[in-house]
C-alpha positions as a Markdown table, in Angstrom:
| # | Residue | x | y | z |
|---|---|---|---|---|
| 1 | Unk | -10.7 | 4.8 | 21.3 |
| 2 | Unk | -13.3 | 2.3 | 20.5 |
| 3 | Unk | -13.4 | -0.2 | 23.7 |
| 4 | Unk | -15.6 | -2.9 | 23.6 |
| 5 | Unk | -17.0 | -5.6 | 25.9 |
| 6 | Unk | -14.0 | -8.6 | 26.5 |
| 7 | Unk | -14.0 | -11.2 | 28.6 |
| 8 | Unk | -11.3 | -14.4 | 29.1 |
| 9 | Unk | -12.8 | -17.6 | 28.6 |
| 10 | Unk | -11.3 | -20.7 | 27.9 |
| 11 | Unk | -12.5 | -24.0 | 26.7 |
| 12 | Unk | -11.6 | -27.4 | 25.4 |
| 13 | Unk | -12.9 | -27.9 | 21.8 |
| 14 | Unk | -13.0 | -31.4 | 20.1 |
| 15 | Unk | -11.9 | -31.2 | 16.3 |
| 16 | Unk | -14.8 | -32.0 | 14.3 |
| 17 | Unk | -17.3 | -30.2 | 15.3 |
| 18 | Unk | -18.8 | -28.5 | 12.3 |
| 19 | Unk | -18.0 | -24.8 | 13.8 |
| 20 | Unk | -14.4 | -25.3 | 13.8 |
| 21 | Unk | -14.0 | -26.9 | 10.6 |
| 22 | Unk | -15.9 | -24.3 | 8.7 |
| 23 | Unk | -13.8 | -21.8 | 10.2 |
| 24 | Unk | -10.2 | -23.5 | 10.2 |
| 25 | Unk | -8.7 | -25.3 | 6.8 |
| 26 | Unk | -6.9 | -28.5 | 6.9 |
| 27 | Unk | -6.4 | -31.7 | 9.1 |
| 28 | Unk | -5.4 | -30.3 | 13.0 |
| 29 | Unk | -4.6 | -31.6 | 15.9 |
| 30 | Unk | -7.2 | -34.1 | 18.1 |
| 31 | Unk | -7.8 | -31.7 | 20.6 |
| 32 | Unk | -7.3 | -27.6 | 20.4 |
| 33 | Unk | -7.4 | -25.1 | 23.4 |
| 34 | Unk | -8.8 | -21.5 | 22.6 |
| 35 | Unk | -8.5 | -18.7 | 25.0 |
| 36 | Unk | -10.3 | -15.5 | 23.9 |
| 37 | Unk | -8.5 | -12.2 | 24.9 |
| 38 | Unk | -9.1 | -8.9 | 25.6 |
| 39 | Unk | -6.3 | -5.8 | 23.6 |
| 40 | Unk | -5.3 | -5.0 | 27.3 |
| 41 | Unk | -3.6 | -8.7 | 27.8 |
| 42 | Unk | -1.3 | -8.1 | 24.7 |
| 43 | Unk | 2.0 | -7.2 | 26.1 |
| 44 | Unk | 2.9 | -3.8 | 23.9 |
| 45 | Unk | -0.3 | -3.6 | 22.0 |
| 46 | Unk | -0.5 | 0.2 | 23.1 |
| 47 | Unk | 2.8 | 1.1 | 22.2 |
| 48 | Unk | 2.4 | -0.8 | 18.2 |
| 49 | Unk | 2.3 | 0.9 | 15.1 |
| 50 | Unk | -1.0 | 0.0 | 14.3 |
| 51 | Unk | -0.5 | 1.9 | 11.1 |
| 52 | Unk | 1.7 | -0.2 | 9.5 |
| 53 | Unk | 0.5 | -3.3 | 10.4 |
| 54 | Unk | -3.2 | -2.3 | 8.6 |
| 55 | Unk | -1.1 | -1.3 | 5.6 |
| 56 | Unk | 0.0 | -4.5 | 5.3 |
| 57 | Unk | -3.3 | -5.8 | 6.3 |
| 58 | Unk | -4.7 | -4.4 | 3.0 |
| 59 | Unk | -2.6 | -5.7 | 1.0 |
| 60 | Unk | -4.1 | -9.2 | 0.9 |
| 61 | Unk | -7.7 | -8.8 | 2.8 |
| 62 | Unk | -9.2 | -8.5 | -0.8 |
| 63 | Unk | -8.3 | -11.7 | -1.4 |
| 64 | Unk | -9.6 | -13.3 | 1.7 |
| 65 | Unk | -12.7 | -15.1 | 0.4 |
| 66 | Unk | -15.1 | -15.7 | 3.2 |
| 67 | Unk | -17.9 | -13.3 | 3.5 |
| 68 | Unk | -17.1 | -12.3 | 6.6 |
| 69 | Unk | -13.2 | -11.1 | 6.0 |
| 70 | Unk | -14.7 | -9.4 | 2.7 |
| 71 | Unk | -16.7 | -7.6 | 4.9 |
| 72 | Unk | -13.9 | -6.5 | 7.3 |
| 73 | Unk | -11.8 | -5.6 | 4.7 |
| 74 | Unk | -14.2 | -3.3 | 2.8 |
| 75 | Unk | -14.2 | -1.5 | 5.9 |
| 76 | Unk | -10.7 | -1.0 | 5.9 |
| 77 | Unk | -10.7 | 0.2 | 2.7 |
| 78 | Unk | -12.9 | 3.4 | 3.9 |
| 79 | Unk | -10.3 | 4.9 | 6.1 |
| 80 | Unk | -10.5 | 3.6 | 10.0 |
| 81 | Unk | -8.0 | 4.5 | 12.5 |
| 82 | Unk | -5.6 | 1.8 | 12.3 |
| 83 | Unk | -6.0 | 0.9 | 15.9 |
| 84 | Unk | -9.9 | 1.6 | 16.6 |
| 85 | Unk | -10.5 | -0.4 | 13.7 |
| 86 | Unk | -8.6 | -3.9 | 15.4 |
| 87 | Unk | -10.2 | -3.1 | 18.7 |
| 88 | Unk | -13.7 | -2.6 | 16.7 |
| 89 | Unk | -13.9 | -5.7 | 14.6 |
| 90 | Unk | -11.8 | -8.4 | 15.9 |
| 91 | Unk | -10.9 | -10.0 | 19.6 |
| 92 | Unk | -7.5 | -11.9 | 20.1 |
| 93 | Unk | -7.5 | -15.7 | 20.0 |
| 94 | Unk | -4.6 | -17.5 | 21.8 |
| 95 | Unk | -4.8 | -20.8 | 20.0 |
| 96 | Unk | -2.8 | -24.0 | 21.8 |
| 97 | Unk | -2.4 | -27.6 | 20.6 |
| 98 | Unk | -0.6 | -28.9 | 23.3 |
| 99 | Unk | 3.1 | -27.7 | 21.7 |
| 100 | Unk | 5.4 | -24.9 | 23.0 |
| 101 | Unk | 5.5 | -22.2 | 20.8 |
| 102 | Unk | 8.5 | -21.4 | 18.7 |
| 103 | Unk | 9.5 | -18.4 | 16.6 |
| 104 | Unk | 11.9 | -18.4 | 13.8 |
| 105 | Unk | 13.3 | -16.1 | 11.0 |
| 106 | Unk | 13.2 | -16.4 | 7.0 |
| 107 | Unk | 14.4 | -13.8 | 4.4 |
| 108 | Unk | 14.7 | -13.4 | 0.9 |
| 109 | Unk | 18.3 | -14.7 | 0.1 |
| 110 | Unk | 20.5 | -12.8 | -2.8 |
| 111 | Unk | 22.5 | -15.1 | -4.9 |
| 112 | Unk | 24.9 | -15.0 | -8.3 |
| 113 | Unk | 24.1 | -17.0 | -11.2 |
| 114 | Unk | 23.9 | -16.9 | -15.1 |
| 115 | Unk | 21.3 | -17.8 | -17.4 |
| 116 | Unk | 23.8 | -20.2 | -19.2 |
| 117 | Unk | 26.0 | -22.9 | -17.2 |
| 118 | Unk | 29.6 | -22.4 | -16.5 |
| 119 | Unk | 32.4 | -23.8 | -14.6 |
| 120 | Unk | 31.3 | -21.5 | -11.9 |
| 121 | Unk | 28.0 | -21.2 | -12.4 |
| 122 | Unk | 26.6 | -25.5 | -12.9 |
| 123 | Unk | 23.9 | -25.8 | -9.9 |
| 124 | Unk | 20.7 | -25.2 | -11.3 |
| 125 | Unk | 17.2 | -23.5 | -10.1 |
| 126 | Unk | 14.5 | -26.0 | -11.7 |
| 127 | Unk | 10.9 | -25.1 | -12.3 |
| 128 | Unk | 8.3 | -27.8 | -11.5 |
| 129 | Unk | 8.0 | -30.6 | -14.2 |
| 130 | Unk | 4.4 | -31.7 | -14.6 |
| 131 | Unk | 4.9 | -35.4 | -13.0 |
| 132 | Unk | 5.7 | -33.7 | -9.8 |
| 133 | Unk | 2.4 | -31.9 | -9.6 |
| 134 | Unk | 0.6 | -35.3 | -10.7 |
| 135 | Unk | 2.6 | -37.5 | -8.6 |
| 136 | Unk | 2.5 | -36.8 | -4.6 |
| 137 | Unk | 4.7 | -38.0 | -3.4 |
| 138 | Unk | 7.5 | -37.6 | -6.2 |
| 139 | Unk | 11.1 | -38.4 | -6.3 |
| 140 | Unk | 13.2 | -37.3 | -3.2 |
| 141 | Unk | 16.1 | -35.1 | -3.1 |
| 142 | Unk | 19.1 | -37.2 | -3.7 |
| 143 | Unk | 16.7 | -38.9 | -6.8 |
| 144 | Unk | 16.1 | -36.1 | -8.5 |
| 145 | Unk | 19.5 | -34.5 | -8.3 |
| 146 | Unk | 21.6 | -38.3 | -9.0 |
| 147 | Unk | 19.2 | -39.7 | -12.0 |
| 148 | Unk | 19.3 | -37.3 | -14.1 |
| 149 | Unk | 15.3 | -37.0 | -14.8 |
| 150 | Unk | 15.6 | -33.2 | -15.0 |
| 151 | Unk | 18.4 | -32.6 | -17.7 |
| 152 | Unk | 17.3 | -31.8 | -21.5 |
| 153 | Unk | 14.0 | -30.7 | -20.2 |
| 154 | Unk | 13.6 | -27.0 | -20.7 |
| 155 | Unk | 13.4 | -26.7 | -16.7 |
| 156 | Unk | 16.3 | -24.9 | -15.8 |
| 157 | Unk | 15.6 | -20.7 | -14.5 |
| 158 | Unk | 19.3 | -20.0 | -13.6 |
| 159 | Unk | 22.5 | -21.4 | -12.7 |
| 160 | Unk | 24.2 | -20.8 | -9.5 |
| 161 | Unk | 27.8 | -21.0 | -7.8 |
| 162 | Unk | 27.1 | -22.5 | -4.3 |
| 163 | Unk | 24.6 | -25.6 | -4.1 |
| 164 | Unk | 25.0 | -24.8 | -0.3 |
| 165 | Unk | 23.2 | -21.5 | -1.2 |
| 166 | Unk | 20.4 | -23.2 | -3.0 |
| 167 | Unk | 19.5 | -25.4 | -0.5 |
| 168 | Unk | 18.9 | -22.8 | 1.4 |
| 169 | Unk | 17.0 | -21.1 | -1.0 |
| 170 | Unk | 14.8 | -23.9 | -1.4 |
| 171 | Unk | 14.2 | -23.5 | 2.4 |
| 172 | Unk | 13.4 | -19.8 | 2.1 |
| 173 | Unk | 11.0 | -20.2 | -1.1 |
| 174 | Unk | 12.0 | -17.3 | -2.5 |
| 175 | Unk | 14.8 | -15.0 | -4.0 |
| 176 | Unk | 16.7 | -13.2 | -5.9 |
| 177 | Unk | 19.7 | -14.3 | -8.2 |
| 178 | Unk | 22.7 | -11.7 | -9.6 |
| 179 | Unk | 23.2 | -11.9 | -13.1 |
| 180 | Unk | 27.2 | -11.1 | -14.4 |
| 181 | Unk | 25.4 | -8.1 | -16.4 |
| 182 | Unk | 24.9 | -6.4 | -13.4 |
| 183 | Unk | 20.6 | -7.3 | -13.6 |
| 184 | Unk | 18.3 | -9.3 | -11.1 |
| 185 | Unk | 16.2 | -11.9 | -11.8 |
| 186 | Unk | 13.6 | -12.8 | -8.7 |
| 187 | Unk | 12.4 | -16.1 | -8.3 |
| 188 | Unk | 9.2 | -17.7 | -6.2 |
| 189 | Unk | 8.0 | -20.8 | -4.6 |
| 190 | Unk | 6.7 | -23.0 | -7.2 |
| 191 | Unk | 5.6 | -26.2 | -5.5 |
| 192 | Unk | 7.9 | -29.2 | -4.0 |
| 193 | Unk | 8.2 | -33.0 | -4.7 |
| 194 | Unk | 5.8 | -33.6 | -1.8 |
| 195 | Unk | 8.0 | -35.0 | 0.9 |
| 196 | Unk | 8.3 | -34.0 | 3.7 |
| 197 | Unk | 10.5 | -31.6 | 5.6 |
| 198 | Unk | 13.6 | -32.8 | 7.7 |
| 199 | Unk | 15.6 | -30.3 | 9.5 |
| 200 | Unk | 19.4 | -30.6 | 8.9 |
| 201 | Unk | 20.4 | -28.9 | 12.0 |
| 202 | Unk | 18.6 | -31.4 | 13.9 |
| 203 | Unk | 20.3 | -34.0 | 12.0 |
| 204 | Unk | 24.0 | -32.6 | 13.0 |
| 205 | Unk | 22.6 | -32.3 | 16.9 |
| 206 | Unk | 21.3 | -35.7 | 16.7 |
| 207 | Unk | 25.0 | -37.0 | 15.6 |
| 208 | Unk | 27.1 | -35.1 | 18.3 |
| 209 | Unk | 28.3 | -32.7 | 15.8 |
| 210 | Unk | 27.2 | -29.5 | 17.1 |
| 211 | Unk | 25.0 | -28.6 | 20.7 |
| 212 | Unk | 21.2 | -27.2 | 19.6 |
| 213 | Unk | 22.3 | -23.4 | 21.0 |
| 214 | Unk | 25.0 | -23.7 | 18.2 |
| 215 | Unk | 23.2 | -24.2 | 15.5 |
| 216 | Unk | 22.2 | -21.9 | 12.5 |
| 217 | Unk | 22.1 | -21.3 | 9.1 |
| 218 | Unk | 25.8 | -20.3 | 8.7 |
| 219 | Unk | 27.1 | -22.7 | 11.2 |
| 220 | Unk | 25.3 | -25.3 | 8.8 |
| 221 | Unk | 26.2 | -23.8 | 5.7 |
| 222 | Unk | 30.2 | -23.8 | 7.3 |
| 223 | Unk | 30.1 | -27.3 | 8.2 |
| 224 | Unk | 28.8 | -28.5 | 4.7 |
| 225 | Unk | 31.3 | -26.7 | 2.9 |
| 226 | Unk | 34.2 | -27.8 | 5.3 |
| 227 | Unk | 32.9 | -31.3 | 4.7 |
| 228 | Unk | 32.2 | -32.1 | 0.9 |
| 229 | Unk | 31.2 | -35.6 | 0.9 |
| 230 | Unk | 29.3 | -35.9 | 4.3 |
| 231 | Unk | 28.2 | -32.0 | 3.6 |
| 232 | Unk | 26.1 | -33.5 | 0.4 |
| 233 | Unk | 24.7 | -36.4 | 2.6 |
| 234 | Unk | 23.5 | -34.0 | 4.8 |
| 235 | Unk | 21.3 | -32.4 | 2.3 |
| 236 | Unk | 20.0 | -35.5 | 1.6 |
| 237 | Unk | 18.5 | -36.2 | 4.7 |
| 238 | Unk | 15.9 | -33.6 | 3.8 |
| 239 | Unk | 13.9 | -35.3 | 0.9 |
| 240 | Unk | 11.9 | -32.2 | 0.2 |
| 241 | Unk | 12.7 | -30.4 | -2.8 |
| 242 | Unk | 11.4 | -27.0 | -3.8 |
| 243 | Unk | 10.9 | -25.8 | -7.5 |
| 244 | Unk | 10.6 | -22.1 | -8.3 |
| 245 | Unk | 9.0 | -19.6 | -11.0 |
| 246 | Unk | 10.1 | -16.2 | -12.0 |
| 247 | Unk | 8.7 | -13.9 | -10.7 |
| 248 | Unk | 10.3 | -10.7 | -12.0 |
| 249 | Unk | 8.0 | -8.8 | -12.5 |
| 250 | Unk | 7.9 | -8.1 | -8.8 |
| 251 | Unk | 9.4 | -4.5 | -8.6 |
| 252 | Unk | 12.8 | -4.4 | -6.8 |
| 253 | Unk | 11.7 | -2.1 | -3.8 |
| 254 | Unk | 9.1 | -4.9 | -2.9 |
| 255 | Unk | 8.9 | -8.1 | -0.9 |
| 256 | Unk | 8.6 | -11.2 | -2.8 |
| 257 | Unk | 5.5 | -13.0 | -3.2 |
| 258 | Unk | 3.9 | -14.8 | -0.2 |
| 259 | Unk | 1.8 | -18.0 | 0.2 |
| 260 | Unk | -1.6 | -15.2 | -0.9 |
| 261 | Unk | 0.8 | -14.7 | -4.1 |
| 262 | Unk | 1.5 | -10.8 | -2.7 |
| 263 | Unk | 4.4 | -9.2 | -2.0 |
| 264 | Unk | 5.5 | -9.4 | 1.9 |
| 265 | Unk | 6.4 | -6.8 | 4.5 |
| 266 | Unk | 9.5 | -7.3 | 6.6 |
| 267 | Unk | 8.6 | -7.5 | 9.8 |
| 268 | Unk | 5.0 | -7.1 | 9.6 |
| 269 | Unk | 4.8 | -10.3 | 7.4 |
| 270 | Unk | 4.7 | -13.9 | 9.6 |
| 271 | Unk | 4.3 | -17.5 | 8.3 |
| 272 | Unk | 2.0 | -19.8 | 9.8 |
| 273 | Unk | 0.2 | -23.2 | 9.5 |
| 274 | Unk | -2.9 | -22.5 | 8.1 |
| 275 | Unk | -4.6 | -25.6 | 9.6 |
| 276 | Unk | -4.9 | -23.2 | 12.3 |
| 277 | Unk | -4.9 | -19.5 | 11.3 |
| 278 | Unk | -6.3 | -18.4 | 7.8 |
| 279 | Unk | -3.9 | -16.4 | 5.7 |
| 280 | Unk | -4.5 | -12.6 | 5.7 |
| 281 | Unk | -5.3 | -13.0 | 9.7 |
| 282 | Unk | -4.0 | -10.2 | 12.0 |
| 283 | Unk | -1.8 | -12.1 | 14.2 |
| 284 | Unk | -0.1 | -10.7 | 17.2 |
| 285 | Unk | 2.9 | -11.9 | 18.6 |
| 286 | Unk | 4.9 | -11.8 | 21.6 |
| 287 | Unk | 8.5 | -13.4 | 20.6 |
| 288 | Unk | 10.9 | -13.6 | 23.9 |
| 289 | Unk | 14.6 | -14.2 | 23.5 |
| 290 | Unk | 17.9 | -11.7 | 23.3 |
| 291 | Unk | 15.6 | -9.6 | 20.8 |
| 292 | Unk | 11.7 | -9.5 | 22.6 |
| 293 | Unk | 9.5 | -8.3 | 19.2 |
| 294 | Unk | 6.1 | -8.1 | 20.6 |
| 295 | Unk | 3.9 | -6.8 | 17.0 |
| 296 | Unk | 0.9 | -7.1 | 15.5 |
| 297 | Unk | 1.8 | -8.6 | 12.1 |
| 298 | Unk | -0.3 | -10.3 | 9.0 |
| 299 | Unk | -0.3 | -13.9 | 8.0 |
| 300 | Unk | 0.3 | -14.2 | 4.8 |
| 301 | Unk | 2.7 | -16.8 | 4.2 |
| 302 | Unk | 3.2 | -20.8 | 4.9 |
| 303 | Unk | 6.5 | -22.5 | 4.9 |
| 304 | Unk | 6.8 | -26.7 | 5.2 |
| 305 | Unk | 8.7 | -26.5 | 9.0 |
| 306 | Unk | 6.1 | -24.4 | 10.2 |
| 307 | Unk | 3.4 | -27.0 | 11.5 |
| 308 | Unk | 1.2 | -26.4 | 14.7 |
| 309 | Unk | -1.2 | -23.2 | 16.6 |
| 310 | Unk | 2.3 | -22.0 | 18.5 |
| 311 | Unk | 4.6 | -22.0 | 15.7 |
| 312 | Unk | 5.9 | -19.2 | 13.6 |
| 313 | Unk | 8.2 | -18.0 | 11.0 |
| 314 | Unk | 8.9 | -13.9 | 10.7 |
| 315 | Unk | 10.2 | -12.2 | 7.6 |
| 316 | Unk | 12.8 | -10.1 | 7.9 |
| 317 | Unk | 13.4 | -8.9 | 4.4 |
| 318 | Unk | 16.1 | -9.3 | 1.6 |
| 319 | Unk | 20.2 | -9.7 | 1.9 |
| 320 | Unk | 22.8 | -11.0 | 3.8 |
| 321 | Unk | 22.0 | -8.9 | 7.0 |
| 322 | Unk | 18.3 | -9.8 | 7.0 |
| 323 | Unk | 19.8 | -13.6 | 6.7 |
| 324 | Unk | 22.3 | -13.1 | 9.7 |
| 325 | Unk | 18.9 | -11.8 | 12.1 |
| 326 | Unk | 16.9 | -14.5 | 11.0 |
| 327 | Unk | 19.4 | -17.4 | 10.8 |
| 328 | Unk | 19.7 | -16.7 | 14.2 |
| 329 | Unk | 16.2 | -16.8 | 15.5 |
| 330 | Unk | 15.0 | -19.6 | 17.7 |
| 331 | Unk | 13.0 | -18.2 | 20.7 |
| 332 | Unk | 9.8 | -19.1 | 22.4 |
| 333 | Unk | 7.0 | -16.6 | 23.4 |
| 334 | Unk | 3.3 | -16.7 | 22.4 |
| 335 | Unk | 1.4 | -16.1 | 19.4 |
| 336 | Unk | -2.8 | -14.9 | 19.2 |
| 337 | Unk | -4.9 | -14.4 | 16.0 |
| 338 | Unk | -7.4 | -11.5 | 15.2 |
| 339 | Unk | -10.4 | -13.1 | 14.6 |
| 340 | Unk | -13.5 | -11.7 | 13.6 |
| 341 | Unk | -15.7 | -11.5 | 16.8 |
| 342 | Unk | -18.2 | -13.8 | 15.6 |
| 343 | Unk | -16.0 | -16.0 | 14.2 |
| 344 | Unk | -13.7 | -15.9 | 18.0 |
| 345 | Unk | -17.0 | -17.0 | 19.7 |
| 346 | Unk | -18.5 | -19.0 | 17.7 |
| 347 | Unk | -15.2 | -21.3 | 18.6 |
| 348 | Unk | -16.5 | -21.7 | 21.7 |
| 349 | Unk | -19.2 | -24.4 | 23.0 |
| 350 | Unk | -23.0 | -22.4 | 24.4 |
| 351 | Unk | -22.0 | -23.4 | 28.2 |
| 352 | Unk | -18.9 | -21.1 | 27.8 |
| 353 | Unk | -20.8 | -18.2 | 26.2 |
């Protein structure tokens, strides 16, 4: 086992400063914390399957760009031990902005639809029309789905039964839709209309419908459907609207496509704000709750909720079970990147080196 030198410093480091913005992408917080760890502070890390977590790893480190993750991951691609080859290259960054961290779940739902509209089947999946791309931000929710600018357009994928089912769809960004002749058609996160994301659990908490413990997707999905009229004003109250693409050509016993356009690994995949950790990062986390998951895992996707250092969203695969173990998730804990050990010191000021 390859141990190296490790040492816990922490430090203050004003945003702005031209180390941290060459090495993190996007606007951040005003202030960030960074602690650098040492592999004996993760909780678990001995008892990981280090294995699977650099399978994954490889699956998207060629397309990390910078010269020194190209490096890291032409290593990888000789044949390391899993573990020695973390330990070896990287040292764990505990990144904090000042917000608790949270964990969530996402899957890849399964739905029935038709290529041609229905009685049953008359709630379409749109691709992205080109004024949407042009346009930020474009129309909201109810606009789009009231004014009819999508119809006679050549933007329809699919039809679906259950417009309950495709919002949340839109919230998982990817999926897979039942034809009648038996087939699958897969679809992927295409862009959205550029508004931003509003939570409609929090919306039903905020109105005294339901505690914050009592919330998930099916509780949600329940209500809406118990309650037509208010159930479709609820959906409004997220303006964000997501458009898809095929992407069939994703074979069946793979994830779908992540943020690094790559198929995803259930549990060994996690979403994350990239403002703070780059996509294809190592991240390990340490999720508390009725479950504990404490993993070393791969960032390689994004979602619009998931904003902040602390904050989270793990994949936990395709179907109706995978939605039931993720719909569930809420649960704090904490949450440090691999970073290459130049790039984990070089976060720091000289007086803390």
């Amino acid at each position: 086992m390859v141990v190296g030198f490790y040492r816990r410093v922490t430090c203050a480091v004003r945003i702005g400063a031209l180390a941290v913005a060459s090495l993190l992408a996007g606007p951040v917080a005003s202030e960030v914390k960074y602690d650098i760890l040492s592999f004996d502070q993760l909780d678990g890390w001995d008892q990981d399957d280090h294995a699977a977590a650099f399978q994954t790893f490889l699956n998207t480190c060629k397309d990390m760009k910078d010269p020194d993750w190209r490096s890291i991951c032409a290593y990888a691609q000789s044949g390391p031990d899993p573990r020695e080859f973390f330990e070896l290259l990287f040292r764990p960054v505990l990144i904090s902005d000042g917000q608790e961290a949270l964990f969530t779940g996402y899957f890849e739902p399964e739905l029935d639809g038709s290529l041609t509209p229905d009685d049953r089947f008359r709630y379409p999946v749109y691709k992205m029309p080109p004024e949407a791309r042009q346009t930020r931000p474009w129309l909201t929710r109810r606009e789009i789905l009231e004014t009819g600018v999508m119809d006679g357009r050549g933007l329809v994928i699919a039809y679906v039964d259950d417009p309950v089912e495709l919002f949340f769809l839109q919230i998982q960004g990817s999926g897979r839709i039942r034809l009648p002749e038996g087939r699958a058609i897969r679809v992927g996160y295409r862009g959205s209309n550029g508004h931003d994301y509003r939570s409609i659990g929090q919306e039903l908490v905020r109105r005294g419908v339901y505690e914050p413990y009592q919330v998930s997707a099916e509780v949600i999905k329940n209500w809406v459907r118990r309650n037509p009229f208010q159930g479709q004003e609820l959906l409004y109250h997220n303006p964000s609207y997501v458009f898809f693409r095929e992407v069939s050509r994703v074979p069946a016993d793979k994830g779908p496509l992540g943020a690094m356009n790559r198929s995803i690994t259930t549990l060994r995949t996690v979403a994350v704000d990239p403002a703070f950790i780059p996509l294809g990062a190592p991240v390990w986390i340490e999720k508390a709750g009725q479950k504990p998951l404490h993993r070393l895992m791969i960032a390689q996707d994004t979602g619009s909720a998931i904003k902040g250092a602390q904050r989270a969203d793990v994949f936990f695969g395709t179907g109706d079970n995978a939605g039931r173990e993720a719909g569930t998730l809420r649960d704090p804990g904490r949450l440090m990147v691999l970073m290459p050990i130049q790039r984990a010191y070089a976060l720091l000021p000289e007086s803390a080196i």
